[in-house]
Amino acid sequence: MDTPLREPTFWILTALAGRPLHGYGIISEVASLSEGRLSMRPGTLYGALDRLMDAGFIEVDGEEVVDGRLRRYYRLSRSGSATLAAETERLRHNVEVATTRLGTLTPATRPITPRAVGGLA
Amino acid sequence: MRDLERRYRHLLRAYPAGYRQARGAEIVGTYLDLAAPERRWPSILDVADVLAGGVRERLRAAGAADLIPGVRLAAVLSYTTATALAGFWATAEVVTTSRGWGAPAFGPFATTGIVVWAGWLLAAVVHVLAPARCRRIAIGLALVLTATVVPVAAVLDLPRPFLFVLLPQATLGLLALAVPSHTPQRHRFIPLAATPATSLVAVGVLSGESTWFYRFSYGGAFLPETGAVLLVTAMLAAAVLSLRGDARGIWALLVLLTPVGLLGLYPLTENIAPVVGASYADFRVITATAAAVFMLGAIPLAAAIAIRARASATATPAAAPSHARCPTCGK
């Protein structure tokens, strides 16, 4: 699978890093972790899960029937954990480089922070 | 079984039978988990999601999963072309003159086409500035304007662009709906960036010309020329990407054959009309020719998918798609 990971793939792996989850659980967790920016539908989710299973990044953990509905749980594999860790490290490095560069900005080029309307001074 | 569950199961026929058997219950369960308790029918977005998922899985099963990124590439080229054309025609609507025998007019504009082209240009602005969901809605609205201008102009007896202009625009627009959601803003600016150039061309060649410009003057030749540019661009993209072992460009080229063919509808119908005994390229000639272009354009794409499916079926068993494996143990 290509790296860097696409954003939906990154969030699915991150969601499964906590504990095994079923389809609805993954959709809810991804929406929560991405603060609502990423809203997945089942058709998209199961396509992504197929690709992640093919790549060996996730595995089936088990299944149960709740209210007559089949729930299959997925967990992160060892290879998936390693890929997520590598991607997280890559993103961390990018953030550190950008933060350092922003810190070296001169006052003239530093973005102006807007002041609250009606504030004192 | 509840009505909603039965309807989701019915929709799931979009997926291949083997995949449905292995994962159907799980997917339906997830849709039901997400649905409000009082809901009895799947939402439009769910219907589109199931159908898109089914198409994706069928392509995966046929070993042609890379068709989808190819369609996205075709969508970008298609959207850029549609916006560039809108810039050309919108300018032509303004700079041409209705002075002259029998020339049509729609207020200060040549035809009601100005509403259609304004819709496409607005969609291009929305594409740059708005979130992904609004972008598709804007393209959808431009498509609705393109389709409804025909009956509205007929009912109100107003001039409108000819079908050989509207049909390729609608086809390019339909394809543009597949434009990728998550792209940087500078990439999303590309379709809009093409409009100043085409507007200048319109000013240069159509200023002061008759408002019959859609058929005559340079307007009649602009669509086939645009089609040729689109075809050459797609061929170059296919060649460059193929050298990197990426089949996206070839799929994009195959997908774009139909819009390219429709961009040549004007000369095609002008030549076909006398052959079929029509005195000019009327509604029947144009729609029949467009239908033939659709069918001919679909043949190479269908053949490529069939070849991929055959190659995939004769490949090593290790390359079998995931739906052929046990979804529980993955073997």
PDB file of C-alpha atoms in Angstrom, chain B residues 61 98 126 183 231:
ATOM      1  CA  ALA B  61     -13.289  -8.650  -8.864  1.00  0.00           C
ATOM      2  CA  SER B  98     -28.408  40.395 -32.620  1.00  0.00           C
ATOM      3  CA  VAL B 126     -17.527  27.210  -5.648  1.00  0.00           C
ATOM      4  CA  THR B 183      -7.472  18.057  -3.371  1.00  0.00           C
ATOM      5  CA  LEU B 231      -7.864  13.915 -26.698  1.00  0.00           C
TER       6      LEU B 231
END
